[in-house]
Every structure is written in structure tokens, then in C-alpha cells.
XYZ file of C-alpha atoms in Angstrom:
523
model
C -2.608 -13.629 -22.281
C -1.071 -10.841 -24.730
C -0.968 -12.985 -27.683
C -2.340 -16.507 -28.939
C -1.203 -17.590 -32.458
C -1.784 -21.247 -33.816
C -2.109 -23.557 -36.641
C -2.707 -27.030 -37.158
C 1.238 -28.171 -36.022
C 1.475 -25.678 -32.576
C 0.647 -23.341 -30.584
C 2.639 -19.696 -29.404
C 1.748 -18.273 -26.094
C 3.531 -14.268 -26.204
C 3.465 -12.578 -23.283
C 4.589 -8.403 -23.891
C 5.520 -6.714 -21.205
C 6.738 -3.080 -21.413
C 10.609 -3.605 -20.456
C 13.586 -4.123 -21.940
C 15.684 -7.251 -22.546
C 18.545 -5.571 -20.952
C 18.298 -7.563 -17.808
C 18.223 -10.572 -19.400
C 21.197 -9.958 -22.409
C 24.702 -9.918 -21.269
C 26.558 -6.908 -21.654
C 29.396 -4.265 -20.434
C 29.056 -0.500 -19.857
C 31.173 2.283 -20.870
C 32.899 1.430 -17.276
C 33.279 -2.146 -18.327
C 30.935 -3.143 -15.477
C 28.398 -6.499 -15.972
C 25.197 -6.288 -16.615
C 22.327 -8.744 -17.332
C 22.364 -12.391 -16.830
C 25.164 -14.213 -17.168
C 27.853 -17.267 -16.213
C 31.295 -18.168 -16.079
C 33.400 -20.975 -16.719
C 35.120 -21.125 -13.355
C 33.875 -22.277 -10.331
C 31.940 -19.677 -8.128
C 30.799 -17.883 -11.204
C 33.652 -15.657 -10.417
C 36.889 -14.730 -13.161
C 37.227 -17.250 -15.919
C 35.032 -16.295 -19.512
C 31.229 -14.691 -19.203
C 28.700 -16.351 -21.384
C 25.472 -14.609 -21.807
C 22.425 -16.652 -20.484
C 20.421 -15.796 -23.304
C 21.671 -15.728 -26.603
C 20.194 -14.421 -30.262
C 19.095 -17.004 -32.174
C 17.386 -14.541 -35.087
C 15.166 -12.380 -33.198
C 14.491 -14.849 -30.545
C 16.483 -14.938 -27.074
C 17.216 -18.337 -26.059
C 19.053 -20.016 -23.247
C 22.742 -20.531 -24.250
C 23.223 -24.370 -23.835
C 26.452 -24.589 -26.242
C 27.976 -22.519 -23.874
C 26.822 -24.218 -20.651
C 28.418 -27.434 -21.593
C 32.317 -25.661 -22.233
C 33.311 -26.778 -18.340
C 31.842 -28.780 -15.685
C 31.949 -25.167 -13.850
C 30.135 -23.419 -16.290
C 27.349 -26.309 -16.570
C 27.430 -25.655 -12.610
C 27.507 -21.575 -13.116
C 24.298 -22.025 -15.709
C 22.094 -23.784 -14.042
C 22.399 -21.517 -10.699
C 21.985 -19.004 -12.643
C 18.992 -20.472 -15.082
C 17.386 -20.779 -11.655
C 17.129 -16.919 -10.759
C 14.571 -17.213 -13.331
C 12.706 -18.758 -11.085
C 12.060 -16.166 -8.026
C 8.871 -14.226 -8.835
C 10.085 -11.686 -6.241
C 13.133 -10.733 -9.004
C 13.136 -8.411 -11.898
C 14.295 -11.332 -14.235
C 11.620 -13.911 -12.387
C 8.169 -12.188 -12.321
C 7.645 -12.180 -15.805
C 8.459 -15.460 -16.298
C 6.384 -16.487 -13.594
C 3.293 -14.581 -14.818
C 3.807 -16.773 -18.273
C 3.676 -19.685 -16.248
C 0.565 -19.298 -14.464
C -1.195 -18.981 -18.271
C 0.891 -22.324 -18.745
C -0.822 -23.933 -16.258
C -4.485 -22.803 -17.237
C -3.848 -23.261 -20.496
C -1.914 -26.351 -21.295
C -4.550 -27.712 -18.876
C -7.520 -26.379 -21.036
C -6.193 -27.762 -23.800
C -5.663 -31.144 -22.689
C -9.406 -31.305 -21.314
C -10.156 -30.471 -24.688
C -8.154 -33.379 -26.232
C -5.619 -30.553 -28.092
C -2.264 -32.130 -27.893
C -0.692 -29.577 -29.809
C 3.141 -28.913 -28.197
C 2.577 -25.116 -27.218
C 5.446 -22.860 -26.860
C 5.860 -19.429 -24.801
C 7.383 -16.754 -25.513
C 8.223 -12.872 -23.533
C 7.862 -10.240 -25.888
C 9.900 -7.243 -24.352
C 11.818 -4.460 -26.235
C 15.115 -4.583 -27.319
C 17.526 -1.950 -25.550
C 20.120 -2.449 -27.970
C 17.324 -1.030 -31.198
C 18.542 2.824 -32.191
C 16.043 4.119 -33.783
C 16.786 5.647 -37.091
C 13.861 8.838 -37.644
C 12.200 7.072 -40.336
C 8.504 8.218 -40.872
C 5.825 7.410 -42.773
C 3.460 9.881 -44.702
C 1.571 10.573 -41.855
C 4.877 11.369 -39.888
C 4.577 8.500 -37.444
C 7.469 6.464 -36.195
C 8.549 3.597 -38.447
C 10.549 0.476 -36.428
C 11.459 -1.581 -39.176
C 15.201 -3.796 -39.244
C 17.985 -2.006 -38.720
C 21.531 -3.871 -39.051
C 19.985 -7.195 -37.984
C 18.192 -5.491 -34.924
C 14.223 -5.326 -34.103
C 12.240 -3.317 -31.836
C 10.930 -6.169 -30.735
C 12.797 -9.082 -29.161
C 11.215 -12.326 -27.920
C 12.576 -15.080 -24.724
C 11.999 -18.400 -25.220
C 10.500 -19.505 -21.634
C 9.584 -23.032 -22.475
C 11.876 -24.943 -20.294
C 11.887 -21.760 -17.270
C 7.613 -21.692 -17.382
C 7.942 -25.959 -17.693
C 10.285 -25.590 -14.466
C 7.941 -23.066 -12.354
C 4.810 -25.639 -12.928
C 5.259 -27.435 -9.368
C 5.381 -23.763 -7.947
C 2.786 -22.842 -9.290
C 0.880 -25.762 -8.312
C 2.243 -24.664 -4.802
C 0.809 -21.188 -4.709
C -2.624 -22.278 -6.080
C -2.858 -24.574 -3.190
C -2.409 -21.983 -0.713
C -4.681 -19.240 -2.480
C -7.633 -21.899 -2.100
C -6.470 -21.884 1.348
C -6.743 -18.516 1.750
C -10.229 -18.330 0.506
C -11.591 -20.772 2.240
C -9.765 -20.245 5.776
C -11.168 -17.140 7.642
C -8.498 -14.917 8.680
C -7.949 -12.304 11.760
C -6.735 -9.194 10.254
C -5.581 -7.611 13.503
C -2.862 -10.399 13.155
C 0.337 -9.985 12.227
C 1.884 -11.663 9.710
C 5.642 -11.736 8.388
C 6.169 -9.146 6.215
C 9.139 -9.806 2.975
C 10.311 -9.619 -0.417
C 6.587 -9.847 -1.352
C 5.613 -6.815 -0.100
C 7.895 -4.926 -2.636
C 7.613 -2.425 -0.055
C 8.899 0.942 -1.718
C 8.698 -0.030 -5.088
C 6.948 -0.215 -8.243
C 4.948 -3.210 -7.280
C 4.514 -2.306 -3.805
C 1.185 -4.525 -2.267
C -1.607 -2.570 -1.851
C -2.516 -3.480 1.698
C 1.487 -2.425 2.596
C -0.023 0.400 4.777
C -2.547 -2.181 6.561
C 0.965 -3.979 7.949
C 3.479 -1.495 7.765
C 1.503 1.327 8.915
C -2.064 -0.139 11.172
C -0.504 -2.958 12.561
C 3.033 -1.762 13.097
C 2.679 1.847 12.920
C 6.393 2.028 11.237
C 7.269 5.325 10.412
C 7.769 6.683 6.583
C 10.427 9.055 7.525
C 13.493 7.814 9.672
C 12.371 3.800 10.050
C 14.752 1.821 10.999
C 16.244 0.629 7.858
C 17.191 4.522 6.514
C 20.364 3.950 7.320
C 23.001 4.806 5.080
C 23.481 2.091 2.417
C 21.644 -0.587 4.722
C 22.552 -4.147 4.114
C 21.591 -5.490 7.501
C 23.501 -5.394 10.905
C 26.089 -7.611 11.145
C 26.180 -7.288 15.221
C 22.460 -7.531 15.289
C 22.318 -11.009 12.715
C 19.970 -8.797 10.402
C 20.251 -9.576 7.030
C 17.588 -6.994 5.436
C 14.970 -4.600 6.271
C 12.303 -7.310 6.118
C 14.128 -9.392 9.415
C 14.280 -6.264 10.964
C 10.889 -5.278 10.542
C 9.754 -8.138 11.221
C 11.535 -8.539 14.882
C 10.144 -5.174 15.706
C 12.769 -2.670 14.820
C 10.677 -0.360 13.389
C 12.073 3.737 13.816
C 15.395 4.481 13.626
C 16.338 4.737 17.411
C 14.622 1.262 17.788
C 18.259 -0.098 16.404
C 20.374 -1.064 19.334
C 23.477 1.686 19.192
C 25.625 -1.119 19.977
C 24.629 -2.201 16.919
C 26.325 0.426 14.600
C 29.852 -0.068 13.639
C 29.981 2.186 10.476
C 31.079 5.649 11.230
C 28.888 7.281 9.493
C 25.733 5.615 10.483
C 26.834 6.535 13.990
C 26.833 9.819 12.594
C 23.244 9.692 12.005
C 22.155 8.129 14.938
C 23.561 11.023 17.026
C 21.999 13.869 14.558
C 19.193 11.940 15.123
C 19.362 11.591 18.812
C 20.578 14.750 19.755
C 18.236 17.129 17.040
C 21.595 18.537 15.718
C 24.006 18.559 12.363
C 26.691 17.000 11.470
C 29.121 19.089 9.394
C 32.697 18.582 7.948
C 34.147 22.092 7.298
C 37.546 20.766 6.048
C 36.005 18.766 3.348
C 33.399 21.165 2.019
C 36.035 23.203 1.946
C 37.795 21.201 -0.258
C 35.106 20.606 -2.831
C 34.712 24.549 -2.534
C 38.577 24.680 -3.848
C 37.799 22.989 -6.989
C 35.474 25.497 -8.221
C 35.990 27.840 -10.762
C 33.539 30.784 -11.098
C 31.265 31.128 -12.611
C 29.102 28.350 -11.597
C 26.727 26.597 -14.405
C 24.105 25.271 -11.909
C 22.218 23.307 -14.122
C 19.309 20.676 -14.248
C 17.659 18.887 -17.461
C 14.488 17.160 -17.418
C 13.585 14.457 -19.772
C 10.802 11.681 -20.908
C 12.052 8.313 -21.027
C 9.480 6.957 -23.554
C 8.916 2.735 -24.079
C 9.282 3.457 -27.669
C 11.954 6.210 -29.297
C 10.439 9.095 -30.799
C 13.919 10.927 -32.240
C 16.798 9.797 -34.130
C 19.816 8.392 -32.194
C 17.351 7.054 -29.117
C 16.616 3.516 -27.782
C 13.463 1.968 -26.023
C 13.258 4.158 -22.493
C 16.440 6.110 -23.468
C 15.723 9.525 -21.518
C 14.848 12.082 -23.807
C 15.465 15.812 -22.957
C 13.143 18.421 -23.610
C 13.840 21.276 -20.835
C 17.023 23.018 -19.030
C 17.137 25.356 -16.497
C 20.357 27.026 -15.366
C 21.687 29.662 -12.831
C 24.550 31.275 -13.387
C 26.283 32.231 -9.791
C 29.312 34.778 -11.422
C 30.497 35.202 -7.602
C 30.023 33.430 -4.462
C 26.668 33.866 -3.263
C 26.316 36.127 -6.366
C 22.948 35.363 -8.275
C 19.401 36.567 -9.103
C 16.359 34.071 -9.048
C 15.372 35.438 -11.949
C 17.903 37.636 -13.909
C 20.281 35.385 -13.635
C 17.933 32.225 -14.995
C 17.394 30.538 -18.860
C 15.035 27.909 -19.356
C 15.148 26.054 -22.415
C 11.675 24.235 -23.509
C 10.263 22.598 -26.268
C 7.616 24.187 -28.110
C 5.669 21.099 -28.653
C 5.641 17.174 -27.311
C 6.148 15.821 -30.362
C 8.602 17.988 -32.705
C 12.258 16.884 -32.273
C 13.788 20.213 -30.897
C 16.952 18.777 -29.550
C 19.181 20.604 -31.849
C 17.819 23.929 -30.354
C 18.253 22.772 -27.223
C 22.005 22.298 -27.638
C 22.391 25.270 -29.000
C 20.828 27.004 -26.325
C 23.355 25.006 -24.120
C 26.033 26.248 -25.263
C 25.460 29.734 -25.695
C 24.350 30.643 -22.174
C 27.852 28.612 -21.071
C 31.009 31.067 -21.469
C 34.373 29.594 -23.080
C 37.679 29.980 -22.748
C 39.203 31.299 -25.983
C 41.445 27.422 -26.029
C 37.980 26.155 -25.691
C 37.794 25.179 -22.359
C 34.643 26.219 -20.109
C 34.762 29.109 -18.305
C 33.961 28.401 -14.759
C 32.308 25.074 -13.173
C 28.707 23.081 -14.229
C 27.362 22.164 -11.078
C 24.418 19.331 -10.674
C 22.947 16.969 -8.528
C 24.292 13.900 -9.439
C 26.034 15.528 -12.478
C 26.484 11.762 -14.118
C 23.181 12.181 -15.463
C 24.077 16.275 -16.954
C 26.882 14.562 -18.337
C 25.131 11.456 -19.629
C 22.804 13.584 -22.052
C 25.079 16.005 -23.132
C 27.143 13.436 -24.061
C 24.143 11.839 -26.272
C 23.939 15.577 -27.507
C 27.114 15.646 -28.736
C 26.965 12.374 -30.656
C 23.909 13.918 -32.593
C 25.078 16.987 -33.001
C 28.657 17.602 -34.356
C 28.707 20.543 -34.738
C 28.071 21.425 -30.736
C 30.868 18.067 -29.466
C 33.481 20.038 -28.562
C 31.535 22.846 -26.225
C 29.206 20.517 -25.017
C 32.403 18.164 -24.194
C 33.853 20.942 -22.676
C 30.995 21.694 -19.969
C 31.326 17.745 -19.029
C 35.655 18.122 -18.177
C 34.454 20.773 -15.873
C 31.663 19.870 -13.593
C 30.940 19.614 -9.866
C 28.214 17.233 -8.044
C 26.353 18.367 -5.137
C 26.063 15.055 -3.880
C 29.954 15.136 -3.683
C 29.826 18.222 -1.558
C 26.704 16.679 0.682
C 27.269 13.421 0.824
C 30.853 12.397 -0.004
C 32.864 10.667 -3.110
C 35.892 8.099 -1.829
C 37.788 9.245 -4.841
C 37.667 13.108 -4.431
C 38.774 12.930 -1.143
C 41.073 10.386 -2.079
C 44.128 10.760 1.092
C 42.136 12.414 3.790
C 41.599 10.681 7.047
C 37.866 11.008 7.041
C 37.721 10.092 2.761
C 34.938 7.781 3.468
C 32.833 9.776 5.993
C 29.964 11.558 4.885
C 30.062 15.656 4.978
C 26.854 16.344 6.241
C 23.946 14.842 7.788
C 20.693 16.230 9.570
C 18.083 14.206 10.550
C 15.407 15.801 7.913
C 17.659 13.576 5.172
C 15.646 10.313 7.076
C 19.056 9.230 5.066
C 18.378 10.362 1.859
C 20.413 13.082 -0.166
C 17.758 13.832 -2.869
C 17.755 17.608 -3.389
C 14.171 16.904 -1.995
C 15.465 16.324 1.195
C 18.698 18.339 1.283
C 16.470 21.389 0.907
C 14.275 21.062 3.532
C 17.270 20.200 6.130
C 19.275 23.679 4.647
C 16.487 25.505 3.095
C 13.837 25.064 4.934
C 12.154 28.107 3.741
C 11.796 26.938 -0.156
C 9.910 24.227 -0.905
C 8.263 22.465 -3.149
C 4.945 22.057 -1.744
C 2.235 24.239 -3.550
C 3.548 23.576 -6.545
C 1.528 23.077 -9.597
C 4.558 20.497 -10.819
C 6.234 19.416 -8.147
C 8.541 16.426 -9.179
C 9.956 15.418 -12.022
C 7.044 12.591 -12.699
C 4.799 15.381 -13.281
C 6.953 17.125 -15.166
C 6.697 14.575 -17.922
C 2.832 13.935 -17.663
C 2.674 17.551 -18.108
C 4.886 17.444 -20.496
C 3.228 14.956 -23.004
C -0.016 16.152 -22.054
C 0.548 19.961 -23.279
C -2.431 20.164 -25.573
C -4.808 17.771 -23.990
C -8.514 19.305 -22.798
C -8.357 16.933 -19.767
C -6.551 18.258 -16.522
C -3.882 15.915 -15.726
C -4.980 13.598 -12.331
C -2.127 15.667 -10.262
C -3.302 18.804 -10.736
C -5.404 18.999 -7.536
C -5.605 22.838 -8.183
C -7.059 22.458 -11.611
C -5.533 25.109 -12.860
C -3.257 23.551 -15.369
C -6.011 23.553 -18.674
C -4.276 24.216 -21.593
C -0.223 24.152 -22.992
C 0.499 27.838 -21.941
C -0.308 26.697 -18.277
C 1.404 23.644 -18.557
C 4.468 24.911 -19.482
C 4.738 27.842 -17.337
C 4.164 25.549 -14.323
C 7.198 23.334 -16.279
C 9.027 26.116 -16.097
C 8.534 27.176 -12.657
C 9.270 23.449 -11.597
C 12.526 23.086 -13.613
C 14.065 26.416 -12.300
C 12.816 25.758 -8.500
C 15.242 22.792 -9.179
C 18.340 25.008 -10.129
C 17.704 28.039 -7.757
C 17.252 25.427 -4.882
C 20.818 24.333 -5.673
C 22.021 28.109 -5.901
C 20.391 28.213 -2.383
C 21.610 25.144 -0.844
C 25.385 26.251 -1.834
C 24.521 29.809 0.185
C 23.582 27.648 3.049
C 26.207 25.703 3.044
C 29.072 29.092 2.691
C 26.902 29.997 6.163
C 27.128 26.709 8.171
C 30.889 26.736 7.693
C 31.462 30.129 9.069
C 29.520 29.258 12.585
């Protein structure tokens, strides 16, 4: 356990884990979209009133029972919904479940031990809704103290969810003395499924023992790469877990019958056939928007547990680099020459405020304010996201900054598609281009080897943008970071030129993938 705190009436379990309570808290974004746990007081959990799940009760998150009792649909609503807690396999389950299994040892302890003290448990997790303030102490370190009501730390009461997952856990202990005791073949295949996490954070560590040895499935182009796969309707495959496990493991192991979207028949035959697919009259299109000169531009940020700067919140992505290319004319722009990178001096000084400056005046305006020309980024919600946050900080920058958002252009939009954009075209929800080197992916790190094939990012002393923030908050440290294979990276003027390097290679890959694109619709 994290935390064990007691006295002669009870007993508090706290569990911390490094996350927010965002998944758990009810709330809308900017778009008015859901988020977090919640029910409704209609039947199906669908229209009627949302009522959080969890609700503050001081700085403590508990279930919402007042609301659950409003309708009989809502009681309904709550409890399907209290239940989610209980998958281990979710993101609102596995903590929960973790805190159970120390239920079960302890409460069991303690009981052996004739201590019938009630014990209560408790998930300490950061609150998302916390902006910090900047207040330092004298030794300049961050203080988190209340600010309008609101902690940096917010705890879940899990007493009745942990009291629920006992029998489970019971379950699973069951079967782990199984395990241990039963000999097993390891040539034999077993089922693979949600508890393999396979592809993310908490992927198993033996995934490559049955996705790889045993199955030999394929990291580029397996069978579930398919554009926005949710299963195969014609097939009755619900996920990439049934299909795996009925032996569809590369992409050309799917059945063609099977494919009814358009544009996953698109792949298929780029796949099959070794060629491209390419949609002149669309690119086109997105090409007709632009103004010159292009802005291509790329930030890179830290998105540390706890803020460091004024105006942030727990994980809240913090900027501290910009590159941009500035393409005056079609296919009109020097690697260099025609480059600025922006980066902070040091990890832990707050040079934001330079930063927008230095935004806005390598961007050229219109003398009614307006930009001059078009930012262009990959996925440019997240460009427009920070400067955004800029702008909020930093009044005296809003309306430029503000400016560069009305004008932007996303690459994915050109590459991929956007419904909207090509809102009254035949083909509005086909994609624009696919090659099979995308394994169906449109990450600039695999648009540029399908387009580019000639720049890469291999070799590179920071080569995504993981390193680029271990780098980053390891400037002054004596110990070479455990990426840099080379070991060449041993003190902060290294670091940051390979920063550098990194962040620009991200731009000038864009300024390249646009020149590729100009050729492929002249052939």
C-alpha cells in the first residue's frame, strides 16, 4: 500500500496513483462533449439529466447516491454504471481493483489479529480541475496549497466498489494457485484479450511470446490496421482480440469479402497490388484554401503530473520549443534559412512569455490584423490548443496569437480526410491517400516514409517526441539519458542541439511531404 493511517476508532487504506480524477468526475468540453463517469435519468442512460457518478463531498469523491434514487431509470443507469468500476481491464477499474487486492490481505490480517477496526479505502489521484497559481516558497519551489475550494490532491471513496470486487478477487487468487501449481506447455496457445493490453501502456510482458513466437503476427500491417477497426460485421468479429484469436493475423489474412467500407477496400488493394491510392480532386481542394505564405509549424511540450507555471493543471502539456518553416511560395523554402526554433534556456525557468513573443514575430500580419498566409500542422488542434492557453496568459499577445488559430491548415486533412471540409463532394468520406507503408496509420512518422522516403528519422540522437522531453528535463544532468545509444548527448549544449535538430526534422518533413504531394498530383 501507498498509505496506512490509523487510530484507536479506524483505519484509512490510500492508494496514489499518478492520474487524474478526470475519468472519474463528470464534465463537458469546450465542444460540449461528455466526459468521465456518469448516468442519466432516462432509461438506456441515453437523453434525460446527467448526474456525475462521483460527487465532491469536501475534498473527497464519493458515489452520488442522492442522485441515483431521482428515477427508477437513473437507480437502473447508476448501478450499470457503478459496475464499470468493476472491470480491471478499464481505465476507471484497475485502480480500484489494485485497492481491492490490499483489501483482501489486509482486512484479512487484521481479523487474524483480532483488529476489528472498520477500515476504509481511499484512491488518491490528482485533481484535473487544480490551476495552479505560481506561488513559491523561499527556496522557489512549487507551493499547492487551496485555491477557491480546490486541492491538488483529490481522494475516491472505494469502500463499497473494493467491498464489491472481494468475490473476484477471491476468483483470481484461486486460479493463480492454479497456475503455480499446474505445469504448463508453453508451445500452447492460449486465447489472447483485453488482458494483454496489447499496444498500450500496460502491455504484458510476455505479449511477444504469443503475439510474435507462437503466432508470428506481424507489427506492421496485422490484420486489425484497418482504418478505424471496430470488428467485421460480415466476418462476426467484434475486436482485434476475436480476430487474432481465430487466426487472422496480417492484413491480407481478412477475407476481401469481408470489407464493406470503401476506404478499407482502398487499403486492401494498395496493399495487394504494392501501389497508391491518390485523390487529385480533393488535395486539390485543400491546396485552394491556402494562402501563402505557409507557417509550417510544430511545438513540443512536457506534460508534467504536477504544474510547474502559472495558469497549468496536473499533466496540462507545457510548451517549451517551436520550430517553424516558412514556405513564401509553393515549393519555395530553405531547410535552414528559412527555419526559427524557439527553446527554453533552462528546464525549470518559466520562459513562456518569450516563447509567445517569438511566435508572433516570425508570423507576418495583415495591417486589419489578420495573419498573413496559412499555419499549417499535423493535427493543428493541438497548435491551436496551446496557443490558445498562450493567449489566456498572455494578453498582451491574444489577438496575434488568435489570429494564427482563424487561419490554419491540418495535414491530416490533406492526407487523410475531414467529413466537414469536404462537406458536398461525392467521395467527402473517402480517404485522400493511402500507401501501404501507413500499415494504416497517418502519423507524420509514417506519412514520411510512404512520400519521403529519403528523410528519416532513424539516426537521430532525439528521435520522437518522448525523448524530446527526457532530454528536455534532463538538460544539466551528468548521466546520459537510457536512449542515447550513441552516448553522445553529455551535457545541456548537446541536448539541446539534438532538441533542436529533432523539432525542426518535424517541420521540414512537413515542408517535404507538401513537395511530394504537388509531384504525385502532376503524374
Amino acid at each position: 500500500m501507498d498509505i496506512y493511517n490509523e487510530n484507536e476508532q479506524d483505519i484509512n487504506i490510500i492508494e496514489v496513483k499518478a492520474t487524474t480524477n478526470s475519468k472519474y468526475i463528470f464534465k463537458k468540453d469546450e465542444k460540449e462533449n461528455k466526459k468521465g463517469l456518469f448516468f442519466s435519468d432516462k432509461k438506456g442512460n441515453r437523453g434525460g439529466t446527467p448526474y456525475s457518478l462521483f460527487v465532491k463531498d469536501g475534498n473527497i469523491c464519493r458515489l452520488n447516491m442522492a442522485a441515483s434514487t431521482v428515477t427508477d431509470a437513473a437507480l437502473e443507469n447508476f448501478e450499470q454504471k457503478k459496475n464499470t468500476l468493476l472491470n480491471r481491464y478499464s481505465d476507471v477499474g484497475k485502480y480500484p481493483h489494485d485497492l481491492a487486492f490490499q483489501r483482501f490481505v489486509i482486512e484479512h490480517a487484521l481479523r487474524q489479529a483480532g483488529d476489528n477496526r472498520p477500515v476504509n479505502y481511499y484512491l488518491a489521484v490528482l485533481n484535473s480541475e487544480y490551476v495552479y497559481d505560481g506561488a513559491v516558497d523561499e527556496n522557489g519551489r512549487c507551493l499547492y496549497h487551496n485555491i477557491d475550494g480546490q486541492e491538488i490532491i483529490t481522494f475516491l471513496d472505494l469502500n463499497e466498489t473494493t467491498e464489491a470486487y472481494q468475490t473476484t478477487i477471491l476468483k483470481e487468487i484461486t486460479t493463480l494457485e492454479s497456475y503455480i501449481s499446474t505445469p504448463h506447455d508453453v508451445t500452447k496457445k492460449v486465447d489472447v484479450g483485453k488482458h494483454c493490453a496489447w499496444g498500450g501502456n500496460t502491455e504484458c510482458v510476455f505479449w511477444k511470446h504469443c503475439f510474435k513466437t507462437l503466432r508470428d503476427v506481424p507489427e506492421t500491417n496485422s490484420a486489425n490496421k484497418y482504418l478505424d477497426f471496430r470488428g467485421f460485421k460480415k466476418g462476426d468479429i467484434s475486436d482485434k482480440y476475436q480476430l487474432i484469436n481465430e487466426g487472422y493475423y496480417k492484413f491480407d489474412d481478412v477475407p476481401y469479402e469481408w470489407l464493406e467500407k470503401e476506404k478499407h477496400l482502398i487499403q486492401r488493394n494498395c496493399y495487394d497490388s504494392g501501389t497508391e491510392y491518390v485523390d487529385r480532386d480533393k488535395m486539390q481542394y485543400w491546396f485552394d484554401q491556402l494562402e501563402y505564405p505557409i507557417y509550417h509549424f510544430d511545438f513540443e511540450t512536457f506534460g508534467c503530473p504536477l504544474p510547474r507555471f502559472r495558469g497549468e493543471e496536473p499533466y496540462r502539456q507545457s510548451v517549451f520549443e517551436f520550430s517553424l518553416h516558412i514556405e513564401r511560395e509553393p515549393g519555395v523554402c530553405d531547410k535552414e534559412k528559412d527555419n526559427f526554433i524557439f527553446l527554453n534556456e533552462e528546464c525549470f525557468d518559466d520562459e513562456r512569455k518569450a516563447l509567445a513573443k517569438a511566435i508572433i514575430d516570425h508570423f507576418e500580419f495583415n495591417e486589419d490584423g489578420t495573419l498573413k498566409g496559412t499555419m499549417l500542422a499535423q493535427n493543428k488542434s493541438f497548435e491551436i490548443g496551446q496557443l490558445k492557453k498562450l493567449a489566456g496568459l498572455f494578453p498582451e499577445y491574444s489577438d496575434k496569437l488568435l489570429a494564427i488559430c482563424k487561419k490554419s491548415a491540418d495535414l491530416l486533412h490533406l492526407l487523410r480526410n475531414n467529413r466537414e471540409m469536404y462537406k458536398g463532394m461525392t467521395n467527402a468520406d473517402v480517404i485522400n491517400y493511402y500507401h501501404k507503408e501507413l500499415s494504416g496509420s497517418y502519423s507524420i512518422k509514417k506519412t514520411l516514409p510512404a512520400l519521403v522516403p529519403s528523410l528519416t528519422y532513424k539516426g537521430m540522437d532525439v528521435c520522437n517526441g518522448v525523448q524530446a522531453y527526457i532530454a528536455y528535463i534532463n538538460y544539466d544532468s551528468p548521466t546520459p539519458t537510457s536512449f542515447d545509444k550513441r552516448n553522445v548527448m553529455h551535457n545541456k549544449a548537446e541536448r539541446r542541439e539534438a532538441l533542436k535538430r529533432y523539432c525542426q526534422q518535424d517541420t521540414w518533413a512537413m515542408v517535404e511531404i507538401l513537395r511530394a504531394v504537388r509531384t504525385k498530383m502532376k503524374e
